[in-house]
Tab-separated table of C-alpha atoms in Angstrom:
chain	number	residue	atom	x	y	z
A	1	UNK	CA	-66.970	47.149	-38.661
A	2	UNK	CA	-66.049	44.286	-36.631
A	3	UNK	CA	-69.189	42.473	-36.605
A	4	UNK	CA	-69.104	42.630	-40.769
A	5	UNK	CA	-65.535	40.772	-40.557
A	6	UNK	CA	-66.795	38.783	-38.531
A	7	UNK	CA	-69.631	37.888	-40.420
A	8	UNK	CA	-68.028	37.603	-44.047
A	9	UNK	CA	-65.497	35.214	-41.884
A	10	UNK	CA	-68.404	32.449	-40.831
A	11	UNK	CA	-69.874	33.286	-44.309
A	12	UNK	CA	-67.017	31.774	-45.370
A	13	UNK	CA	-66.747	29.034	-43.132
A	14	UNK	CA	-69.614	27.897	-44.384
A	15	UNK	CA	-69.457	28.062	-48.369
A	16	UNK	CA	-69.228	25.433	-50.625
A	17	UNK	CA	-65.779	26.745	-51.278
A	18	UNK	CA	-64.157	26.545	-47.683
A	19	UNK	CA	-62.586	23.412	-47.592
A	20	UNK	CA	-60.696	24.044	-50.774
A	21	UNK	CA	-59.657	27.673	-49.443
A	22	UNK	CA	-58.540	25.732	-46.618
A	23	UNK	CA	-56.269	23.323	-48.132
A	24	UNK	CA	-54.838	26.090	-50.163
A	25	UNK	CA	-53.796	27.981	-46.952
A	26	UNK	CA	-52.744	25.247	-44.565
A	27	UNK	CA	-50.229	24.189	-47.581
A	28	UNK	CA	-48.742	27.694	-48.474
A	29	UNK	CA	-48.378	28.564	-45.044
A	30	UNK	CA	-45.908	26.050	-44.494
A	31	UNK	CA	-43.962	27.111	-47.196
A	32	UNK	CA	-44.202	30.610	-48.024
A	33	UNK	CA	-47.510	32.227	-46.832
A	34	UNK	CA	-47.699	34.440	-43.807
A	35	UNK	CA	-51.371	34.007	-42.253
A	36	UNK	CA	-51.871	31.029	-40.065
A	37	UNK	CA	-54.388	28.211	-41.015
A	38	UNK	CA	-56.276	28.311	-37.894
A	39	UNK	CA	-57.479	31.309	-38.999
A	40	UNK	CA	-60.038	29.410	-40.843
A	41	UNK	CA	-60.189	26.252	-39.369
A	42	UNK	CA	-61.588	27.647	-36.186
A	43	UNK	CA	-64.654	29.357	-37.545
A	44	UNK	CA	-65.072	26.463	-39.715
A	45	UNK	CA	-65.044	23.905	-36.808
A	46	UNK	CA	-67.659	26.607	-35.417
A	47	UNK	CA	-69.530	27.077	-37.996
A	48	UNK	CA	-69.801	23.311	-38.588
A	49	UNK	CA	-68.868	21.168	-35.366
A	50	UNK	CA	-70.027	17.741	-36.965
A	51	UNK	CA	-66.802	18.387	-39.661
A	52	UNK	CA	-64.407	19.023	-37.182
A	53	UNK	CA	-62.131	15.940	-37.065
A	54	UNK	CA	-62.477	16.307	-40.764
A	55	UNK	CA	-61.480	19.498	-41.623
A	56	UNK	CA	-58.687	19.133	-38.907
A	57	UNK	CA	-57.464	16.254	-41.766
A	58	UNK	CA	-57.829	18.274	-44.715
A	59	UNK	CA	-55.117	20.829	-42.744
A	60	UNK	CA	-53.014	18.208	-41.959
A	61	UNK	CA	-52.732	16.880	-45.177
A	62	UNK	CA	-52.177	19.853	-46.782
A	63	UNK	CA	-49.705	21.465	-44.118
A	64	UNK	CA	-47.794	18.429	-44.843
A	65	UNK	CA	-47.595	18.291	-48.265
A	66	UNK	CA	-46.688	22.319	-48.221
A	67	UNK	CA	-43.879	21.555	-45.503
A	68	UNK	CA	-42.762	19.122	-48.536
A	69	UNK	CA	-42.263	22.466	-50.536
A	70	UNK	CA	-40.645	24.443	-47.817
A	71	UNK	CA	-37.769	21.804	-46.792
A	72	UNK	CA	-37.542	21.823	-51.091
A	73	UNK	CA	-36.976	25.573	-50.719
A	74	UNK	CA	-34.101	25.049	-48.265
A	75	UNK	CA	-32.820	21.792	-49.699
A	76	UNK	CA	-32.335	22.781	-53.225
A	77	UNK	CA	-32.864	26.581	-53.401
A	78	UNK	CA	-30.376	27.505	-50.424
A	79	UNK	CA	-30.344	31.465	-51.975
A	80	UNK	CA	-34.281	31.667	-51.765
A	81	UNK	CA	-34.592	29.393	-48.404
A	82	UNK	CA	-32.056	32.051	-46.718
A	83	UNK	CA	-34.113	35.176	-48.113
A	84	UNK	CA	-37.367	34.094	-46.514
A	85	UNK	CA	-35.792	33.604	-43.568
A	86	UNK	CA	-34.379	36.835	-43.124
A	87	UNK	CA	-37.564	38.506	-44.415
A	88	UNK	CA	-38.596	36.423	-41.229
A	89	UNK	CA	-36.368	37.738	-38.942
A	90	UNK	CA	-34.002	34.793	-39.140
A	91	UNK	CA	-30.735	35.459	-40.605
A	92	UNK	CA	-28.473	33.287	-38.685
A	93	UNK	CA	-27.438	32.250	-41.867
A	94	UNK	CA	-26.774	28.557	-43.140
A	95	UNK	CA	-24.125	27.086	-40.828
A	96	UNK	CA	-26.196	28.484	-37.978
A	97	UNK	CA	-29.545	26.062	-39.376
A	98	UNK	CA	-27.141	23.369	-39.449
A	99	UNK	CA	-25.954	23.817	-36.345
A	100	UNK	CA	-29.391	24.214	-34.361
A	101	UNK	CA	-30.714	20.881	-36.528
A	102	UNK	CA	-27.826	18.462	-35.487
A	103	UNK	CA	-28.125	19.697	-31.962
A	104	UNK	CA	-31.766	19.628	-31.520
A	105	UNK	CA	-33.098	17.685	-34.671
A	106	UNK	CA	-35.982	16.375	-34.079
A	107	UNK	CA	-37.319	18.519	-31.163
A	108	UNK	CA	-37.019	21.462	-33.431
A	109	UNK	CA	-39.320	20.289	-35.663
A	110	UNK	CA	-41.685	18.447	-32.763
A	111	UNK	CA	-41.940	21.874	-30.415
A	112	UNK	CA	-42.262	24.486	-32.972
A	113	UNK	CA	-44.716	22.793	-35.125
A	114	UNK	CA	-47.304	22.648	-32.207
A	115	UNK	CA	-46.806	26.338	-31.748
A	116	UNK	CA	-48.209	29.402	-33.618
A	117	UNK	CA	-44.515	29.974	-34.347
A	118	UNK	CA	-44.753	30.089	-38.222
A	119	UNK	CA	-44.525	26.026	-39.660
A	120	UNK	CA	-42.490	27.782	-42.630
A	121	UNK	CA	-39.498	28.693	-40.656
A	122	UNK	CA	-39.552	25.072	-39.589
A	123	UNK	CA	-39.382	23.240	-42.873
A	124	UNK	CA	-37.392	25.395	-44.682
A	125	UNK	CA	-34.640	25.381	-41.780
A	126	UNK	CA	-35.188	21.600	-41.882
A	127	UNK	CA	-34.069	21.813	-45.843
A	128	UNK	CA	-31.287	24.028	-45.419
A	129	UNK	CA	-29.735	21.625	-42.413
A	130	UNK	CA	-30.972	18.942	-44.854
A	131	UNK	CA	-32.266	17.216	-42.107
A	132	UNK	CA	-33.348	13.736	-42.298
A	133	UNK	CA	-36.450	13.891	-44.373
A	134	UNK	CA	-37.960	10.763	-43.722
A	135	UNK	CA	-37.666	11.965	-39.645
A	136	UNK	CA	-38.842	15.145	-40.890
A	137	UNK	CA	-42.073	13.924	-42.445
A	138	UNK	CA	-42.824	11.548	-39.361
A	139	UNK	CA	-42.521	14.670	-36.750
A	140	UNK	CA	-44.620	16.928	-39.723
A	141	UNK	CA	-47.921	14.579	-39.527
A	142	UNK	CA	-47.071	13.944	-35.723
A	143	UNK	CA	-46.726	17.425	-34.716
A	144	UNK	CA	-49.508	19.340	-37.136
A	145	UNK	CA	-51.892	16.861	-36.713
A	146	UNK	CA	-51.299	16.631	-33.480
A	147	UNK	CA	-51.928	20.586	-33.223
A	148	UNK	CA	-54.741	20.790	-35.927
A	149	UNK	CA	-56.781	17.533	-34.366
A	150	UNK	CA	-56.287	19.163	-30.402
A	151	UNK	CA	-58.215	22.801	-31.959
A	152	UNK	CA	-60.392	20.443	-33.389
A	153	UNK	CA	-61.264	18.794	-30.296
A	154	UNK	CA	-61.446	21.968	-27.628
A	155	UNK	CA	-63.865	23.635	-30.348
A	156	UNK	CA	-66.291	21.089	-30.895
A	157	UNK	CA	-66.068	20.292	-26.664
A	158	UNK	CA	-66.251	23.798	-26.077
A	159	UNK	CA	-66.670	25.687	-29.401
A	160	UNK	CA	-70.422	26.716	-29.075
A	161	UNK	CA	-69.923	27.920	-25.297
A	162	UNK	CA	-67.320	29.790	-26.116
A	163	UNK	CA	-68.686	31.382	-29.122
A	164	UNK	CA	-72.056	32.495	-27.598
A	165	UNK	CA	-69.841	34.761	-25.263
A	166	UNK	CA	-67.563	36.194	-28.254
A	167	UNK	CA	-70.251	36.694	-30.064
A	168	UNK	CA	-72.031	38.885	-26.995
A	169	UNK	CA	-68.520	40.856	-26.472
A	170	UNK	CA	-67.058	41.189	-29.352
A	171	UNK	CA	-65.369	44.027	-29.176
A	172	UNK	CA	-64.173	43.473	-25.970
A	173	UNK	CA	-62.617	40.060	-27.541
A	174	UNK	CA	-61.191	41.436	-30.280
A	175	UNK	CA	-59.060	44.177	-28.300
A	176	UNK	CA	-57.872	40.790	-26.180
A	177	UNK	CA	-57.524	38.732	-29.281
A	178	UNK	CA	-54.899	41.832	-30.789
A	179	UNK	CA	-53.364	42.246	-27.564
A	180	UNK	CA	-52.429	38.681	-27.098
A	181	UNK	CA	-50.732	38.632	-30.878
A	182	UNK	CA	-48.956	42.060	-30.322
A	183	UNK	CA	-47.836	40.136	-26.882
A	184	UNK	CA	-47.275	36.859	-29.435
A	185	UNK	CA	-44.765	38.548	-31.532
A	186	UNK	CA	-42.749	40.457	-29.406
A	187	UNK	CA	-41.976	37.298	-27.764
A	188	UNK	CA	-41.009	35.681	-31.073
A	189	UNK	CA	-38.901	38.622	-31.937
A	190	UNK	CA	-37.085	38.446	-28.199
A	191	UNK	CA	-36.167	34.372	-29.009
């Protein structure tokens, strides 16, 4: 079963429709959607190393322009903005957003957006404390290229190496893999 995902995932990574698909989830995950981007940017950085640096710009741009959408979720629909946070776990409610954004501003948006921590929670907290959105936008390309261009970089270095041996165990990396994002989210749910 595992080595089918895991062989309709690089099938994927390598159609003629993967760079759109992409785009599409790099920009609703920061605003609304729940799976990650690297999800596909990795096996498409392995299943194409030469396109790396490129595809790591296509997720940029379009993690970007979704975090665009998300602080417009918090900005101007505060009800909505507030829902999807607490559906995230976050229900400090408004004052509480504005609070944490005048005290840590800009670090906020610089720390979390390098971290698997979802880039949603991020922008729309950054609309509800309507924080600066010029600032916003400059710590956005900083911070998610900045994360997207580094996975770029260790998987074409180290990408092939590395996938020889996952592709040998993968079970074994798999169980590791689920253990480390069980691990992952209890420590979200603890902050």
């Amino acid at each position: 079963m595992l080595r089918k995902l895991y062989d309709r995932v690089f099938d994927l990574a390598r159609s003629r429709h993967a760079t759109k698909a992409l785009a599409v989830v790099s920009f609703a995950e920061s605003s609304f959607f729940p799976i990650p981007p690297d999800v596909m940017l990795a096996p498409m950085i392995l299943a194409q190393p030469q396109k790396a640096y490129f595809y790591a710009a296509v997720c940029t741009a379009a993690s970007v322009l979704g975090g665009i959408l998300g602080y417009a979720i918090g900005y101007f629909l505060t009800d909505l903005g507030l829902a999807i946070m607490r559906v995230l776990g976050h229900s400090d409610g408004l004052e509480q957003f504005r609070a944490w954004f005048d005290q840590w501003g800009l670090w906020v948006i610089l720390i979390k957006g390098l971290t698997p921590i979802p880039y949603k929670l991020v922008t729309i907290a950054s609309g509800l404390a309507a924080f600066s959105f010029p600032v916003f936008m400059a710590a956005s390309v900083v911070t998610r290229g900045g994360r997207f261009f580094l996975e770029a970089w260790i998987l074409k270095r180290w990408g092939p190496a590395m996938l020889a041996q996952v592709e040998k165990r993968l079970a074994m990396w798999s169980v590791i893999g689920l253990v480390a994002l069980v691990g992952l989210i209890v420590v979200l749910k603890l902050l």
